Short mmCIF file of C-alpha atoms in Angstrom, two decimals:
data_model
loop_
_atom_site.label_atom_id
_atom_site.label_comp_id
_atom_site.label_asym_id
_atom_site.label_seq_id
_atom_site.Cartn_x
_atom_site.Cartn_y
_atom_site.Cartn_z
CA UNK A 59 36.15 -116.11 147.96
CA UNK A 60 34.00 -117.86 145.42
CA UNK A 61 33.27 -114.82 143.16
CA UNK A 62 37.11 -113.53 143.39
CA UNK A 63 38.31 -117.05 141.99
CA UNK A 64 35.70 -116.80 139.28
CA UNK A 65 36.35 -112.93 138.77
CA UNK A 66 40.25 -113.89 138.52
CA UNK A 67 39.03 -117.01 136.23
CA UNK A 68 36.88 -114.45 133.82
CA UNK A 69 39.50 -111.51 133.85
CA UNK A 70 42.43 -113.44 133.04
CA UNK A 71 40.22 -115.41 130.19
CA UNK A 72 39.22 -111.70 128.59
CA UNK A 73 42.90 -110.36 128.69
CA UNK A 74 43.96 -113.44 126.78
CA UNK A 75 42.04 -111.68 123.75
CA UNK A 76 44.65 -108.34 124.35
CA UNK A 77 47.59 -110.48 124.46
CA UNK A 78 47.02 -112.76 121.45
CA UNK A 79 47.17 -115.90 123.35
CA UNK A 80 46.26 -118.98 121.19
CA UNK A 81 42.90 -119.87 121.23
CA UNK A 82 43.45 -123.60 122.40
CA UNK A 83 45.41 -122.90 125.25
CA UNK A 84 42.79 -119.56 126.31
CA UNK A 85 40.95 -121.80 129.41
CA UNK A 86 44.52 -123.55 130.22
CA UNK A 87 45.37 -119.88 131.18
CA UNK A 88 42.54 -119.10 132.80
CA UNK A 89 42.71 -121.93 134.94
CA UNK A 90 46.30 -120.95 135.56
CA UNK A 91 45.09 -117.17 136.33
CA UNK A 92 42.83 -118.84 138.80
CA UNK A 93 44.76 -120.95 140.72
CA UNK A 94 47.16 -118.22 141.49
CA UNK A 95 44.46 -116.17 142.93
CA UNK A 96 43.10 -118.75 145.10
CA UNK A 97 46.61 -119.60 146.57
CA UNK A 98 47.29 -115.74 147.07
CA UNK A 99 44.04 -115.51 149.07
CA UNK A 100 44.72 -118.42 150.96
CA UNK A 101 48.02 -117.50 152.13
CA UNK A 102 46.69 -113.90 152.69
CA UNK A 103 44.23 -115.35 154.81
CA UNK A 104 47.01 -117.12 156.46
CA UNK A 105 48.93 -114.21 157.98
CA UNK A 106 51.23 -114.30 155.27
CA UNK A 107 52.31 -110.38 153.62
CA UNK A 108 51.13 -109.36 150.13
CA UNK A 109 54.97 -110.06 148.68
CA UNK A 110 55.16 -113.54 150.33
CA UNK A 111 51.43 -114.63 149.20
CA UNK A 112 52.71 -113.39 145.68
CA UNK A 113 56.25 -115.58 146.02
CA UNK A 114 53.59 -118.95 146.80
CA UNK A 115 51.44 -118.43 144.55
CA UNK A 116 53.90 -117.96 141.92
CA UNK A 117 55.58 -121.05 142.56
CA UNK A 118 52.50 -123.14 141.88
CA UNK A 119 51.96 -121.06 138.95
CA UNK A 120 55.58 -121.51 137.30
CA UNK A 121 55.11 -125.45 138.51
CA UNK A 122 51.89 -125.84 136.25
CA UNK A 123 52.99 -123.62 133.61
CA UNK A 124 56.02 -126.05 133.72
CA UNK A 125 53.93 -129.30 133.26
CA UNK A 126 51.58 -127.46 130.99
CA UNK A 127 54.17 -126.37 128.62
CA UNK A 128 56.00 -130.05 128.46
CA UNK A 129 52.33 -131.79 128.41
CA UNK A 130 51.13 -129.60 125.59
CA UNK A 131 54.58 -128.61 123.63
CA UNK A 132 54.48 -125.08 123.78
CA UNK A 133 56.52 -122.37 125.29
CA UNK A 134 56.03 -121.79 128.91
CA UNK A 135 55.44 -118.07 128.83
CA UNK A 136 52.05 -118.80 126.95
CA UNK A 137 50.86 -119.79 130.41
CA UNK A 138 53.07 -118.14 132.68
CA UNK A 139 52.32 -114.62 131.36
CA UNK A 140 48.60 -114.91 131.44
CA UNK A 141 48.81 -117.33 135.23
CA UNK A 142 50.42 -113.83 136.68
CA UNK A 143 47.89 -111.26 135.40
CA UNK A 144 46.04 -111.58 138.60
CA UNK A 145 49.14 -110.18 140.85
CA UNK A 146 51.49 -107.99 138.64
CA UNK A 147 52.17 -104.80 140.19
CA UNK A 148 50.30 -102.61 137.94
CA UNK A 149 48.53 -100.98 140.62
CA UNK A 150 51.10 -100.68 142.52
CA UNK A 151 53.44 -98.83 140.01
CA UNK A 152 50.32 -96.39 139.04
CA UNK A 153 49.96 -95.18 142.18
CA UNK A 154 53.91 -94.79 142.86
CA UNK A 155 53.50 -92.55 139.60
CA UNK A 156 50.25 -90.78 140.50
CA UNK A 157 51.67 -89.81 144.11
CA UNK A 158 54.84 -88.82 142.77
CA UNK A 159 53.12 -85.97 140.31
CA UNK A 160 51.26 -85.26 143.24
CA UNK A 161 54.56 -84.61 145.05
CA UNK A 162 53.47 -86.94 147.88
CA UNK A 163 56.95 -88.91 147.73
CA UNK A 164 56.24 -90.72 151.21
CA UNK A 165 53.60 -92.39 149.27
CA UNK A 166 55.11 -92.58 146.56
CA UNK A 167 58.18 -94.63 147.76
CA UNK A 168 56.17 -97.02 149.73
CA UNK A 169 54.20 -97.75 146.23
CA UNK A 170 57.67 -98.22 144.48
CA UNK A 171 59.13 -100.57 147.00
CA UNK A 172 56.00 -102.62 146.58
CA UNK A 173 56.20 -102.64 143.07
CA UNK A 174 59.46 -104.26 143.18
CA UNK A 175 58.72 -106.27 146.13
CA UNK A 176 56.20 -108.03 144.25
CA UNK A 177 57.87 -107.97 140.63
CA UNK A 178 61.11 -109.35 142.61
CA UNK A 179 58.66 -111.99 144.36
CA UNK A 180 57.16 -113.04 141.28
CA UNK A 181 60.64 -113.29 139.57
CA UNK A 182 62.31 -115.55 142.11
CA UNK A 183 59.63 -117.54 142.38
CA UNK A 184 59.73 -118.28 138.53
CA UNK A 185 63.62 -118.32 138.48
CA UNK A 186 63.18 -121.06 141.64
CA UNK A 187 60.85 -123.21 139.73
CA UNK A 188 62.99 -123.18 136.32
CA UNK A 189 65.85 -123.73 138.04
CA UNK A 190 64.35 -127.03 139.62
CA UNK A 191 62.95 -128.20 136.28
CA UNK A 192 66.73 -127.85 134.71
CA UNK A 193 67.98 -130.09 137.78
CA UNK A 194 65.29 -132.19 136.72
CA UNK A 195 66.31 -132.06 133.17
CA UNK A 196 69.88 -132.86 134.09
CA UNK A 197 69.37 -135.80 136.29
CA UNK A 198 67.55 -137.66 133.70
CA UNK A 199 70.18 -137.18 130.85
CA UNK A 200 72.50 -138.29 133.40
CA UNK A 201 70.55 -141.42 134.30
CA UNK A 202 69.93 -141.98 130.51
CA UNK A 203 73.87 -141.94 129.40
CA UNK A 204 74.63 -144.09 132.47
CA UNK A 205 72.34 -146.73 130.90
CA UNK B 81 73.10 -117.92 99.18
CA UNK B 82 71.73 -119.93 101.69
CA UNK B 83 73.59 -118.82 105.06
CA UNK B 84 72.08 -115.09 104.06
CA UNK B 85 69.05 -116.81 103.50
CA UNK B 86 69.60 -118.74 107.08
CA UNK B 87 70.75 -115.22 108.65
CA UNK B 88 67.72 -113.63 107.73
CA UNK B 89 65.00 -116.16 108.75
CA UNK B 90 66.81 -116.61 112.34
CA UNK B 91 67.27 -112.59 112.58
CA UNK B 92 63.08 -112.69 111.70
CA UNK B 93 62.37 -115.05 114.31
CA UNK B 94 64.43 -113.17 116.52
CA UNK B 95 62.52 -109.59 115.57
CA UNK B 96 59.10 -111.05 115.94
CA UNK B 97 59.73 -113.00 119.67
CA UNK B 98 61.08 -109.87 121.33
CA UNK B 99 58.39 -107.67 119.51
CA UNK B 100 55.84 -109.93 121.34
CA UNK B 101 57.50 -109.38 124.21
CA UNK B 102 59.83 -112.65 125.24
CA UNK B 103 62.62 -112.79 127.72
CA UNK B 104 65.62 -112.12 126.31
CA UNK B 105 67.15 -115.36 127.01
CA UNK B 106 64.50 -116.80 125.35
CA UNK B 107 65.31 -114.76 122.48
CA UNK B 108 69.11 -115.57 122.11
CA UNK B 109 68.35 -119.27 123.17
CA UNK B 110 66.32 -120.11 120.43
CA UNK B 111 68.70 -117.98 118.00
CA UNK B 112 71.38 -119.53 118.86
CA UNK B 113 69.44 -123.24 118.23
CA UNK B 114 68.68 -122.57 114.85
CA UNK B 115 72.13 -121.02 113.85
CA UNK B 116 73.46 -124.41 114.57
CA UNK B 117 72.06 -125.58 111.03
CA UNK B 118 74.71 -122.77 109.22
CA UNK B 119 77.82 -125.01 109.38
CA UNK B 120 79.85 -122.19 110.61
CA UNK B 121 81.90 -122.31 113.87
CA UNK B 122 80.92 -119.96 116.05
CA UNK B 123 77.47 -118.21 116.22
CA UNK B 124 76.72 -115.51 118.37
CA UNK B 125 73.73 -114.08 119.08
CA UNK B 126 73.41 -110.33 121.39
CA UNK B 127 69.40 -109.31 122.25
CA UNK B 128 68.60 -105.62 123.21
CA UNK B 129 64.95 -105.08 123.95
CA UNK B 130 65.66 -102.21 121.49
CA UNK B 131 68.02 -104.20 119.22
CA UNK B 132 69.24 -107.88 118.01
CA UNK B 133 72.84 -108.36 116.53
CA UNK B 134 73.56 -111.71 115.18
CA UNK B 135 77.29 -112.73 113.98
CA UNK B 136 78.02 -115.72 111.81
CA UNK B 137 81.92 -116.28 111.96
CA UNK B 138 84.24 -119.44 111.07
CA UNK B 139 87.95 -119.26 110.02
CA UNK B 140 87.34 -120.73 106.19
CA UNK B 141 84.87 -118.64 105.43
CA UNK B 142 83.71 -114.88 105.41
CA UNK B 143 82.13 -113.51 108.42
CA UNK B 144 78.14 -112.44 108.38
CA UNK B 145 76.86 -110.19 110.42
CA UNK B 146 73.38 -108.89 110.92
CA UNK B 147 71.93 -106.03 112.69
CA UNK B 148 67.90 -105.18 113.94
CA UNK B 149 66.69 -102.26 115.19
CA UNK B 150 63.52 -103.02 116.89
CA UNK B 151 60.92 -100.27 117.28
CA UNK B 152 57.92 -101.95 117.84
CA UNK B 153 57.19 -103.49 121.60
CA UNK B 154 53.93 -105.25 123.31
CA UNK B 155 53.08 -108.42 124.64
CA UNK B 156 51.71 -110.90 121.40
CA UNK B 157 51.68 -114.42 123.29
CA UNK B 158 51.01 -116.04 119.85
CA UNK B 159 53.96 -114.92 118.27
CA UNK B 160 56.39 -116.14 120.99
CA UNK B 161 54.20 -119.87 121.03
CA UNK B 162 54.40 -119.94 117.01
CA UNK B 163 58.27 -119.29 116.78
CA UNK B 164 59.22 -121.49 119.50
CA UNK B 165 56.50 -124.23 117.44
CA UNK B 166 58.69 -123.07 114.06
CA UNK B 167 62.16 -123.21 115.48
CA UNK B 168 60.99 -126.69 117.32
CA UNK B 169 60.55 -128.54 114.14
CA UNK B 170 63.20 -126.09 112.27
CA UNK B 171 65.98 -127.63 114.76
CA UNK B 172 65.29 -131.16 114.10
CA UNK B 173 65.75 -130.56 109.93
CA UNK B 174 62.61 -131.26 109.22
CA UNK B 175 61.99 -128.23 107.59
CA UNK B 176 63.66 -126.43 105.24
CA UNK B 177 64.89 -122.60 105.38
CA UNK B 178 62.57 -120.99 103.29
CA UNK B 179 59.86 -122.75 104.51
CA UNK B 180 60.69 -121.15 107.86
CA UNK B 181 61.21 -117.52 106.81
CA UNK B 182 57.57 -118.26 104.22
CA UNK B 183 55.93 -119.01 107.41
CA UNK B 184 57.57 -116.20 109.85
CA UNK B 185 56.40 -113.73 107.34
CA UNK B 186 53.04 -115.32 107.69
CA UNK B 187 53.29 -115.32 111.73
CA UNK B 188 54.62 -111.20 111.18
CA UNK B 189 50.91 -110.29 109.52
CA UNK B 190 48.82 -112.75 111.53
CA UNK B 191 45.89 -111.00 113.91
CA UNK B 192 44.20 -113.78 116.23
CA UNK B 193 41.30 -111.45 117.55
CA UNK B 194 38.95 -109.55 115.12
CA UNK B 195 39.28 -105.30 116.49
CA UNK B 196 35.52 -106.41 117.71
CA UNK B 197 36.76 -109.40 119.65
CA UNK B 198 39.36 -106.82 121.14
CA UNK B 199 37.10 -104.32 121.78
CA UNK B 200 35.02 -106.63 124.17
CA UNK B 201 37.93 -107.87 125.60
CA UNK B 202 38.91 -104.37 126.92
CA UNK B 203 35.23 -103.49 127.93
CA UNK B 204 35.29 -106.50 130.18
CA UNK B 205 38.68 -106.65 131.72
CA UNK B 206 37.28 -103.70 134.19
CA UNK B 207 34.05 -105.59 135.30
CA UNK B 208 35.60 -108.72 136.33
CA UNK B 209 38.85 -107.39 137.74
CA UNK B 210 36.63 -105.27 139.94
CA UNK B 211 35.80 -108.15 142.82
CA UNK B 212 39.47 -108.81 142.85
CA UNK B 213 40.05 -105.02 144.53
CA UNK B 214 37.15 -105.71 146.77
CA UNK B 215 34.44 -103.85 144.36
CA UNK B 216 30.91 -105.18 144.97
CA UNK B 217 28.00 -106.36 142.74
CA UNK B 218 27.44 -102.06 142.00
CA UNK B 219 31.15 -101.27 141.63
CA UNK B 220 31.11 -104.19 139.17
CA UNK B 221 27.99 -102.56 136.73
CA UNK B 222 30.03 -99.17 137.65
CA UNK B 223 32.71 -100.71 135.94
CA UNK B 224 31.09 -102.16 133.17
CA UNK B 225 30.74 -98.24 132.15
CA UNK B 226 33.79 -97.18 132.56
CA UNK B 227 34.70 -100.16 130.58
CA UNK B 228 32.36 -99.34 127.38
CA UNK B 229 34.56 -95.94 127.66
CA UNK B 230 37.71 -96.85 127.61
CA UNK B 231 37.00 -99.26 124.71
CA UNK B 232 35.72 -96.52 122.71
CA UNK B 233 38.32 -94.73 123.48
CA UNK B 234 40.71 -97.20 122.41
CA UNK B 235 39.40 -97.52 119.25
CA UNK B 236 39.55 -93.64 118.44
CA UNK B 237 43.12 -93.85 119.36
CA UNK B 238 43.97 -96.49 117.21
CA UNK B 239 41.73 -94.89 114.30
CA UNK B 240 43.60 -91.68 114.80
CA UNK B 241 47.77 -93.64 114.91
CA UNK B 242 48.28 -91.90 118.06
CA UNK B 243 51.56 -92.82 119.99
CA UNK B 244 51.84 -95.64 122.68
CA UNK B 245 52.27 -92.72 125.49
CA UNK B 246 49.74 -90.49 124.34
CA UNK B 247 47.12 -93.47 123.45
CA UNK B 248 47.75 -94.38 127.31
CA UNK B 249 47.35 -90.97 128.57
CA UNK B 250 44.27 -90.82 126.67
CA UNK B 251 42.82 -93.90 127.66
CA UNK B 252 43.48 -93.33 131.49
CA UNK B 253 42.07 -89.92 131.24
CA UNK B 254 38.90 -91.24 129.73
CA UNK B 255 38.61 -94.11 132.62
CA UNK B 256 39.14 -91.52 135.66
CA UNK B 257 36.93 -88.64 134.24
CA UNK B 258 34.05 -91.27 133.23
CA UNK B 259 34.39 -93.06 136.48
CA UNK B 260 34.26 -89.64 138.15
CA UNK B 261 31.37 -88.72 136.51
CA UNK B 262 28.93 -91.78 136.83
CA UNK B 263 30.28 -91.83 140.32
CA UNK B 264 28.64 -88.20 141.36
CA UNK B 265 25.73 -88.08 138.56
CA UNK B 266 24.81 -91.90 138.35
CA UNK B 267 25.63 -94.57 141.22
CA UNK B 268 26.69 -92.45 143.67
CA UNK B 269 27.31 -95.94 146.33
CA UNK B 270 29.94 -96.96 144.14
CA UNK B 271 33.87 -96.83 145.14
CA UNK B 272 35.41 -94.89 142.74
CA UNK B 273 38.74 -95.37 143.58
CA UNK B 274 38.13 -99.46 142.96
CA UNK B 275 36.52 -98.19 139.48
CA UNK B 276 39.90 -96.11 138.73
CA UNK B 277 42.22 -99.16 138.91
CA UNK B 278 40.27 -101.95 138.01
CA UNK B 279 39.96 -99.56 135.05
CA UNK B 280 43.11 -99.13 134.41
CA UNK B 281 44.30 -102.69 134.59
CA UNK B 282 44.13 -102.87 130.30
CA UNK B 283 46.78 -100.30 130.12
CA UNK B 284 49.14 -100.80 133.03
CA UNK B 285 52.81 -102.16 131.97
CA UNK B 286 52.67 -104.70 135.16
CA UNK B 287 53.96 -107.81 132.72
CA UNK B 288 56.36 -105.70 131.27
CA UNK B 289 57.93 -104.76 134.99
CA UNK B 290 58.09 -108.16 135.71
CA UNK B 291 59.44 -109.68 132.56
CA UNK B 292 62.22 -106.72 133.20
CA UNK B 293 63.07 -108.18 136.61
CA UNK B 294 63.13 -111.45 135.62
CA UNK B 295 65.58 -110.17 132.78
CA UNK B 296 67.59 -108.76 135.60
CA UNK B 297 67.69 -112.48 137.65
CA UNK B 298 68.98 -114.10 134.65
CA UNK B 299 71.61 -111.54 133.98
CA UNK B 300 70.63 -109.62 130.84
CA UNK B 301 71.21 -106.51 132.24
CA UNK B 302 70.80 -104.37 129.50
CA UNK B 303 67.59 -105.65 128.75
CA UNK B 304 65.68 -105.66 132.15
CA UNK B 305 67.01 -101.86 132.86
CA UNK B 306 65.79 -100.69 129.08
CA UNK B 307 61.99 -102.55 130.11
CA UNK B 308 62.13 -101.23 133.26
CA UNK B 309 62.15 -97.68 132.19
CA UNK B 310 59.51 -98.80 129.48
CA UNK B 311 57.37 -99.79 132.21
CA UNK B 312 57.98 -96.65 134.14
CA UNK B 313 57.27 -94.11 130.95
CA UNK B 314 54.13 -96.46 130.00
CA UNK B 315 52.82 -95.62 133.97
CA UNK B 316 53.72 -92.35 133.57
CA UNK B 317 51.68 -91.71 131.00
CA UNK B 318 48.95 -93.57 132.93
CA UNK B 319 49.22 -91.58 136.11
CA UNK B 320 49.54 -88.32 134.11
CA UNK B 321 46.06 -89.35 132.35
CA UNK B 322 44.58 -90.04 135.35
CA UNK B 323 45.52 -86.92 136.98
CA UNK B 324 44.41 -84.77 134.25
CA UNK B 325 41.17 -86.69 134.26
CA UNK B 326 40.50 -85.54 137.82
CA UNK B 327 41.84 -82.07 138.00
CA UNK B 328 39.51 -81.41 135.28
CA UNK B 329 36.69 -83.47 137.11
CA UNK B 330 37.23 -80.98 140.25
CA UNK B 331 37.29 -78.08 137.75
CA UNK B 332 33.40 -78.79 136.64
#
């Protein structure tokens, strides 16, 4: 479990070089990358299906890339983008491709539906946590023009 | 004139945050924040993933409008953090307009990783993705190979200006006929199927297919539809590579 934190920890810090991330924020995203590995595994290990483990960990994800984007003033995709590497569907969509030109479309759908199963988890799991920050957001401009 | 001058710096900032591959409302949100410095009365702001259309309108004055095309698509994390950093302290006047669009231009030309730097990014992604598909410490060096392949043939791609679809193609075909090969002639314990997509994992479009659905959840229709086929040709090409790299495999 170890080595598949630190592999997740190392991979996500490498792809930050393809994606242009800054180079301040590279281990912030690493960490991030990291910590949504070792939730998925944990609630894999739980019982839980691939989609929900995905939905969990991408809550704490959004949730730190939340704080991390109002601690350190930057835009929350910066660490958002790179926290997700480790479970975006991009296996999962080759393979719905690969079986599909091999005319397998059995396979092929089942790939598909987990593509979107886990794009759609990771999406409401992000749309969830923004969501609660803009509640958060409200209440305190509320509190601040009642004093 | 300075609202032209205005029009054109927002329209810029616009270009380069959906170029490096922002949410949409992301896009129009911070349009829309820095079009409140024209003076005009209503601003409105419509992002495409393929196009931006920005329309300046007030009842004294004559109407702007201002139209993109945008051709060129990928994920540039730097680009979106710098704009959103330039529209910040554009918003609160402390800078003026041609400072902005002086500095967007900058931000349009600006490379953060030397091609060597990206080179030994995308030799390395493979190796230490591998342990996350439950490759060992051999699929790992197995990897490493494959890795030092599909860099190289990266590189050639980009040398030669080939096409996002073909340079995908070309770069999956490379990773499943290399992996094939070291499988049967060099390690022959390691999994080549965990070589293939660990492999792979540089040129999948998995964070465009999610940035698409999140388009979708937030309503931008138009948008997350136009990714999502993106996302599906970009794995097309991917698949197609990969099947052409073992049909000719079995051919040998």
């Amino acid at each position: 479990m170890i080595i598949e934190i630190l592999s997740a920890f190392f991979s996500v810090y490498v792809f930050t070089m393809l994606l242009e991330v800054p180079r301040c924020y590279k281990i912030h995203s690493a960490v991030a990358g990291a910590v949504c590995w070792y939730v998925y595994l944990l609630m894999r290990d739980r019982g839980s299906s691939p989609m929900a483990a995905t939905f969990y960990s991408m809550l704490v994800v959004a949730l730190i890339s939340h704080i991390l984007a109002r601690y350190l003033k930057a835009p929350m995709t910066v660490f958002l983008v790179s926290g997700f590497l480790p479970v975006v569907p991009g296996t999962a969509i080759y393979r719905c491709v690969y079986y599909l030109l091999l005319n397998d479309t059995e396979l092929s759908t089942h790939y598909l539906i987990e593509t979107v199963q886990i794009a759609g988890a990771i999406a409401m799991a992000v749309f969830i946590m923004d969501s609660v920050f803009r509640l958060v957001q409200v209440y305190h401009e509320n509190r601040k023009a009642i004093s | 004139m300075q609202e032209k001058k205005l029009l054109d710096t927002v329209m810029l900032a616009g270009e380069l945050m959906l170029s490096g591959g922002a949410e949409v409302y992301r896009v129009e949100d911070t349009m829309n924040h820095m079009l409140k410095r024209s003076g005009y009365q209503d601003a409105e702001v419509i992002a495409f993933v393929t196009g931006i259309f920005v329309t300046l309108s007030d009842p004294q004055k004559e109407t702007l409008t201002l139209t993109r095309r945008i051709r060129q698509r990928g994920t540039n994390i730097n680009r979106i953090y710098r704009v959103n950093d330039i529209s910040r302290r554009f918003c609160c006047d402390s800078m003026s307009v041609d400072d902005a669009y002086a500095e967007l231009k900058e931000i349009q030309a600006e490379v953060l990783y030397s091609p060597l730097m990206k080179v030994i990014g995308t030799l390395s992604v493979p190796p230490c993705f591998s342990p996350m598909f439950g490759g060992n410490a051999l699929d790992f060096f197995a990897c490493a190979l494959v890795g030092v392949c599909l860099a190289i043939a990266d590189r050639l791609c980009r040398r030669i200006r080939l096409n996002d679809f073909c340079s995908s193609a070309c770069g999956s075909f490379v990773v499943a006929f290399s992996a094939l090969l070291i499988n049967r002639y060099l390690l022959k314990a390691a999994n080549s199927d965990v070589m293939i997509i660990s492999s792979i994992m540089p040129l999948v479009p998995g964070v465009t297919f999610t940035t698409a659905i999140r388009d979708v959840l937030n309503g931008d229709y138009s948008a997350g539809t136009a990714r999502i086929l993106e996302a599906s040709v970009i794995a097309l090409a991917v698949a197609a590579g990969v099947g052409g790299g073992m049909m000719l495999f079995r051919t040998l």
